[in-house]
Amino acid sequence: MPLTPDLSVKPVVQGFFDPATNTISYVVRDPGSDACAVVDSVMDINYAAGRITYDHADEIIAHVRSNGLKVDWLIETHVHADHLSAAPYIQKQLGGKIGIGRNITVVQETFGKVFNEGTQFQRDGSQFDRLFDDGDTYRVGSMQCTAIHTPGHTPACMTHVMGDAAFVGDTLFMPDGGSARADFPGGDAGQLYDSIQKVLSLPDATRLFMCHDYGPNGREIRWETTVGDERAHNIHVRTGVTREEFVAMRTARDKTLDMPRLIIPSLQVNMRGGDLPPADEAGKRFLKVPINGL
């Protein structure tokens, strides 16, 4: 049965754009209280230098503190392959629970093997505070939120509906951007089409917030649209595009795409809930590069 969100609940949504990864993170405030959620935060990395910094996360922390907000949740829409999560860093300073889809365990099993993590790497999702199943609800202050399982880009992708706003991760892009790739391990173009139909079954007025935008054709960066606009104008999945047409398009397009620049560090960190790999006997931490593993 399609979810019917309460469109009378209109959370205050503040976006934070990270130009290094074209990622948009969000602070989502309950309109009835000072509670908020942080969605898809970014930890900065200079990959060539092996240097981690937190400028993007510090901007979010400063916003939360300056507005007197209380963080209830740190939401990861999926295991990102193009940026590193800052959720644990923000949690240590502001509190809140870190949540992701239950199929994180599938992702951990897959990439635990790719990165030869051994038995010490837990593949049960225990690095997170909450694993969401399809249709699970939770609260940000007085606002009820719902997690919808929307796989296809990855097995663990979830769309989070908060009042009249839905945070779609990489499942959808802006109408002129289309949709996410489906060729990562565990991805599936047919599943992605079905998941997008779940999102597009929400009321037309539902606000949709993207995880990424790349400014197609040189336009300015944007990250908010509506279900109605996506249904009418999305270049990949507007109304009338069949599942077969989408799968053929997505499969052909994915064959032309390079791997994301930060996929190797991102997966190793994000499958751990945003924590870096454990330190060695000397207290040093390292990221692995699997040869011909992706």
PDB file of N, CA and C in Angstrom, residues 16-26 40 42 82-83 168-180 208-225 230 234-235:
ATOM      1  N   PHE A  16      23.390  21.712   2.580  1.00  0.00           N
ATOM      2  CA  PHE A  16      24.807  22.078   2.630  1.00  0.00           C
ATOM      3  C   PHE A  16      25.499  21.378   1.460  1.00  0.00           C
ATOM      4  N   PHE A  17      25.941  22.159   0.487  1.00  0.00           N
ATOM      5  CA  PHE A  17      26.539  21.590  -0.724  1.00  0.00           C
ATOM      6  C   PHE A  17      28.044  21.455  -0.561  1.00  0.00           C
ATOM      7  N   ASP A  18      28.560  20.268  -0.879  1.00  0.00           N
ATOM      8  CA  ASP A  18      29.992  20.007  -0.848  1.00  0.00           C
ATOM      9  C   ASP A  18      30.514  19.957  -2.282  1.00  0.00           C
ATOM     10  N   PRO A  19      31.209  20.996  -2.749  1.00  0.00           N
ATOM     11  CA  PRO A  19      31.634  21.024  -4.153  1.00  0.00           C
ATOM     12  C   PRO A  19      32.673  19.971  -4.497  1.00  0.00           C
ATOM     13  N   ALA A  20      33.406  19.470  -3.513  1.00  0.00           N
ATOM     14  CA  ALA A  20      34.435  18.459  -3.804  1.00  0.00           C
ATOM     15  C   ALA A  20      33.821  17.143  -4.261  1.00  0.00           C
ATOM     16  N   THR A  21      32.601  16.835  -3.799  1.00  0.00           N
ATOM     17  CA  THR A  21      31.950  15.568  -4.142  1.00  0.00           C
ATOM     18  C   THR A  21      30.567  15.755  -4.747  1.00  0.00           C
ATOM     19  N   ASN A  22      30.135  17.014  -4.938  1.00  0.00           N
ATOM     20  CA  ASN A  22      28.789  17.315  -5.450  1.00  0.00           C
ATOM     21  C   ASN A  22      27.698  16.667  -4.603  1.00  0.00           C
ATOM     22  N   THR A  23      27.956  16.593  -3.305  1.00  0.00           N
ATOM     23  CA  THR A  23      27.007  16.017  -2.347  1.00  0.00           C
ATOM     24  C   THR A  23      26.251  17.120  -1.628  1.00  0.00           C
ATOM     25  N   ILE A  24      24.962  16.874  -1.383  1.00  0.00           N
ATOM     26  CA  ILE A  24      24.181  17.773  -0.542  1.00  0.00           C
ATOM     27  C   ILE A  24      23.820  17.041   0.736  1.00  0.00           C
ATOM     28  N   SER A  25      24.239  17.606   1.873  1.00  0.00           N
ATOM     29  CA  SER A  25      23.834  17.130   3.189  1.00  0.00           C
ATOM     30  C   SER A  25      22.700  18.021   3.685  1.00  0.00           C
ATOM     31  N   TYR A  26      21.930  17.508   4.642  1.00  0.00           N
ATOM     32  CA  TYR A  26      20.761  18.262   5.110  1.00  0.00           C
ATOM     33  C   TYR A  26      20.651  18.262   6.632  1.00  0.00           C
ATOM     34  N   ASP A  40      22.996  12.405   5.410  1.00  0.00           N
ATOM     35  CA  ASP A  40      24.101  12.247   4.446  1.00  0.00           C
ATOM     36  C   ASP A  40      25.204  13.292   4.636  1.00  0.00           C
ATOM     37  N   VAL A  42      29.128  14.694   5.250  1.00  0.00           N
ATOM     38  CA  VAL A  42      30.360  14.469   4.478  1.00  0.00           C
ATOM     39  C   VAL A  42      31.585  14.721   5.351  1.00  0.00           C
ATOM     40  N   ASP A  82      30.917   7.786  -3.142  1.00  0.00           N
ATOM     41  CA  ASP A  82      31.570   8.982  -3.677  1.00  0.00           C
ATOM     42  C   ASP A  82      31.945   9.992  -2.612  1.00  0.00           C
ATOM     43  N   HIS A  83      31.588   9.740  -1.366  1.00  0.00           N
ATOM     44  CA  HIS A  83      32.065  10.583  -0.268  1.00  0.00           C
ATOM     45  C   HIS A  83      32.080   9.772   1.018  1.00  0.00           C
ATOM     46  N   VAL A 168      15.915  11.196  -0.983  1.00  0.00           N
ATOM     47  CA  VAL A 168      15.934  10.040  -1.874  1.00  0.00           C
ATOM     48  C   VAL A 168      17.316   9.436  -2.081  1.00  0.00           C
ATOM     49  N   GLY A 169      18.350   9.994  -1.438  1.00  0.00           N
ATOM     50  CA  GLY A 169      19.682   9.458  -1.662  1.00  0.00           C
ATOM     51  C   GLY A 169      20.078   9.558  -3.116  1.00  0.00           C
ATOM     52  N   ASP A 170      20.630   8.471  -3.671  1.00  0.00           N
ATOM     53  CA  ASP A 170      21.043   8.459  -5.078  1.00  0.00           C
ATOM     54  C   ASP A 170      20.000   7.817  -5.985  1.00  0.00           C
ATOM     55  N   THR A 171      18.831   7.486  -5.460  1.00  0.00           N
ATOM     56  CA  THR A 171      17.820   6.811  -6.269  1.00  0.00           C
ATOM     57  C   THR A 171      17.372   7.674  -7.440  1.00  0.00           C
ATOM     58  N   LEU A 172      17.164   8.942  -7.173  1.00  0.00           N
ATOM     59  CA  LEU A 172      16.769   9.910  -8.202  1.00  0.00           C
ATOM     60  C   LEU A 172      17.706  11.101  -8.185  1.00  0.00           C
ATOM     61  N   PHE A 173      17.854  11.747  -9.350  1.00  0.00           N
ATOM     62  CA  PHE A 173      18.502  13.044  -9.445  1.00  0.00           C
ATOM     63  C   PHE A 173      17.427  14.067  -9.845  1.00  0.00           C
ATOM     64  N   MET A 174      17.835  15.309  -9.972  1.00  0.00           N
ATOM     65  CA  MET A 174      16.913  16.328 -10.469  1.00  0.00           C
ATOM     66  C   MET A 174      16.378  15.890 -11.835  1.00  0.00           C
ATOM     67  N   PRO A 175      15.218  16.404 -12.265  1.00  0.00           N
ATOM     68  CA  PRO A 175      14.619  15.912 -13.509  1.00  0.00           C
ATOM     69  C   PRO A 175      15.556  15.920 -14.706  1.00  0.00           C
ATOM     70  N   ASP A 176      16.442  16.929 -14.810  1.00  0.00           N
ATOM     71  CA  ASP A 176      17.362  16.963 -15.949  1.00  0.00           C
ATOM     72  C   ASP A 176      18.623  16.133 -15.710  1.00  0.00           C
ATOM     73  N   GLY A 177      18.710  15.502 -14.531  1.00  0.00           N
ATOM     74  CA  GLY A 177      19.843  14.636 -14.215  1.00  0.00           C
ATOM     75  C   GLY A 177      19.517  13.161 -14.309  1.00  0.00           C
ATOM     76  N   GLY A 178      18.231  12.815 -14.186  1.00  0.00           N
ATOM     77  CA  GLY A 178      17.798  11.437 -14.393  1.00  0.00           C
ATOM     78  C   GLY A 178      17.824  10.579 -13.153  1.00  0.00           C
ATOM     79  N   SER A 179      18.707   9.592 -13.153  1.00  0.00           N
ATOM     80  CA  SER A 179      18.697   8.575 -12.106  1.00  0.00           C
ATOM     81  C   SER A 179      20.114   8.134 -11.795  1.00  0.00           C
ATOM     82  N   ALA A 180      20.246   7.344 -10.729  1.00  0.00           N
ATOM     83  CA  ALA A 180      21.548   6.847 -10.311  1.00  0.00           C
ATOM     84  C   ALA A 180      21.983   5.650 -11.148  1.00  0.00           C
ATOM     85  N   LEU A 208      11.040  16.629  -2.841  1.00  0.00           N
ATOM     86  CA  LEU A 208      12.104  15.637  -2.958  1.00  0.00           C
ATOM     87  C   LEU A 208      13.455  16.335  -2.873  1.00  0.00           C
ATOM     88  N   PHE A 209      14.342  15.762  -2.062  1.00  0.00           N
ATOM     89  CA  PHE A 209      15.667  16.331  -1.858  1.00  0.00           C
ATOM     90  C   PHE A 209      16.727  15.328  -2.303  1.00  0.00           C
ATOM     91  N   MET A 210      17.612  15.784  -3.192  1.00  0.00           N
ATOM     92  CA  MET A 210      18.628  14.934  -3.805  1.00  0.00           C
ATOM     93  C   MET A 210      19.874  14.840  -2.929  1.00  0.00           C
ATOM     94  N   CYS A 211      20.608  13.744  -3.071  1.00  0.00           N
ATOM     95  CA  CYS A 211      21.903  13.608  -2.411  1.00  0.00           C
ATOM     96  C   CYS A 211      23.019  14.225  -3.252  1.00  0.00           C
ATOM     97  N   HIS A 212      22.823  14.285  -4.574  1.00  0.00           N
ATOM     98  CA  HIS A 212      23.846  14.832  -5.468  1.00  0.00           C
ATOM     99  C   HIS A 212      23.206  15.690  -6.551  1.00  0.00           C
ATOM    100  N   ASP A 213      23.974  16.657  -7.025  1.00  0.00           N
ATOM    101  CA  ASP A 213      23.609  17.367  -8.249  1.00  0.00           C
ATOM    102  C   ASP A 213      24.893  17.800  -8.931  1.00  0.00           C
ATOM    103  N   TYR A 214      24.927  17.668 -10.254  1.00  0.00           N
ATOM    104  CA  TYR A 214      26.127  17.951 -11.032  1.00  0.00           C
ATOM    105  C   TYR A 214      25.927  19.099 -12.019  1.00  0.00           C
ATOM    106  N   GLY A 215      24.821  19.822 -11.890  1.00  0.00           N
ATOM    107  CA  GLY A 215      24.591  20.968 -12.762  1.00  0.00           C
ATOM    108  C   GLY A 215      24.618  20.633 -14.238  1.00  0.00           C
ATOM    109  N   PRO A 216      23.729  19.721 -14.707  1.00  0.00           N
ATOM    110  CA  PRO A 216      23.752  19.348 -16.131  1.00  0.00           C
ATOM    111  C   PRO A 216      23.648  20.560 -17.041  1.00  0.00           C
ATOM    112  N   ASN A 217      24.396  20.499 -18.160  1.00  0.00           N
ATOM    113  CA  ASN A 217      24.367  21.542 -19.186  1.00  0.00           C
ATOM    114  C   ASN A 217      24.739  22.922 -18.639  1.00  0.00           C
ATOM    115  N   GLY A 218      25.524  22.918 -17.557  1.00  0.00           N
ATOM    116  CA  GLY A 218      26.052  24.167 -17.034  1.00  0.00           C
ATOM    117  C   GLY A 218      25.113  24.965 -16.153  1.00  0.00           C
ATOM    118  N   ARG A 219      23.940  24.429 -15.802  1.00  0.00           N
ATOM    119  CA  ARG A 219      23.033  25.193 -14.943  1.00  0.00           C
ATOM    120  C   ARG A 219      23.590  25.240 -13.515  1.00  0.00           C
ATOM    121  N   GLU A 220      23.008  26.122 -12.697  1.00  0.00           N
ATOM    122  CA  GLU A 220      23.417  26.223 -11.300  1.00  0.00           C
ATOM    123  C   GLU A 220      22.997  24.966 -10.536  1.00  0.00           C
ATOM    124  N   ILE A 221      23.689  24.689  -9.456  1.00  0.00           N
ATOM    125  CA  ILE A 221      23.397  23.512  -8.640  1.00  0.00           C
ATOM    126  C   ILE A 221      22.041  23.674  -7.961  1.00  0.00           C
ATOM    127  N   ARG A 222      21.226  22.627  -8.040  1.00  0.00           N
ATOM    128  CA  ARG A 222      19.923  22.604  -7.366  1.00  0.00           C
ATOM    129  C   ARG A 222      19.714  21.236  -6.736  1.00  0.00           C
ATOM    130  N   TRP A 223      18.892  21.189  -5.706  1.00  0.00           N
ATOM    131  CA  TRP A 223      18.689  19.895  -5.039  1.00  0.00           C
ATOM    132  C   TRP A 223      17.269  19.649  -4.557  1.00  0.00           C
ATOM    133  N   GLU A 224      16.353  20.538  -4.837  1.00  0.00           N
ATOM    134  CA  GLU A 224      14.963  20.337  -4.408  1.00  0.00           C
ATOM    135  C   GLU A 224      14.037  20.352  -5.608  1.00  0.00           C
ATOM    136  N   THR A 225      13.131  19.370  -5.648  1.00  0.00           N
ATOM    137  CA  THR A 225      12.098  19.316  -6.674  1.00  0.00           C
ATOM    138  C   THR A 225      10.850  18.707  -6.021  1.00  0.00           C
ATOM    139  N   GLU A 230       9.138  15.481 -11.109  1.00  0.00           N
ATOM    140  CA  GLU A 230       9.873  14.302 -11.569  1.00  0.00           C
ATOM    141  C   GLU A 230       9.015  13.453 -12.504  1.00  0.00           C
ATOM    142  N   ASN A 234      11.334  14.022 -15.592  1.00  0.00           N
ATOM    143  CA  ASN A 234      12.601  13.305 -15.425  1.00  0.00           C
ATOM    144  C   ASN A 234      13.028  12.639 -16.732  1.00  0.00           C
ATOM    145  N   ILE A 235      14.247  12.896 -17.163  1.00  0.00           N
ATOM    146  CA  ILE A 235      14.700  12.437 -18.481  1.00  0.00           C
ATOM    147  C   ILE A 235      14.838  10.919 -18.570  1.00  0.00           C
TER     148      ILE A 235
END
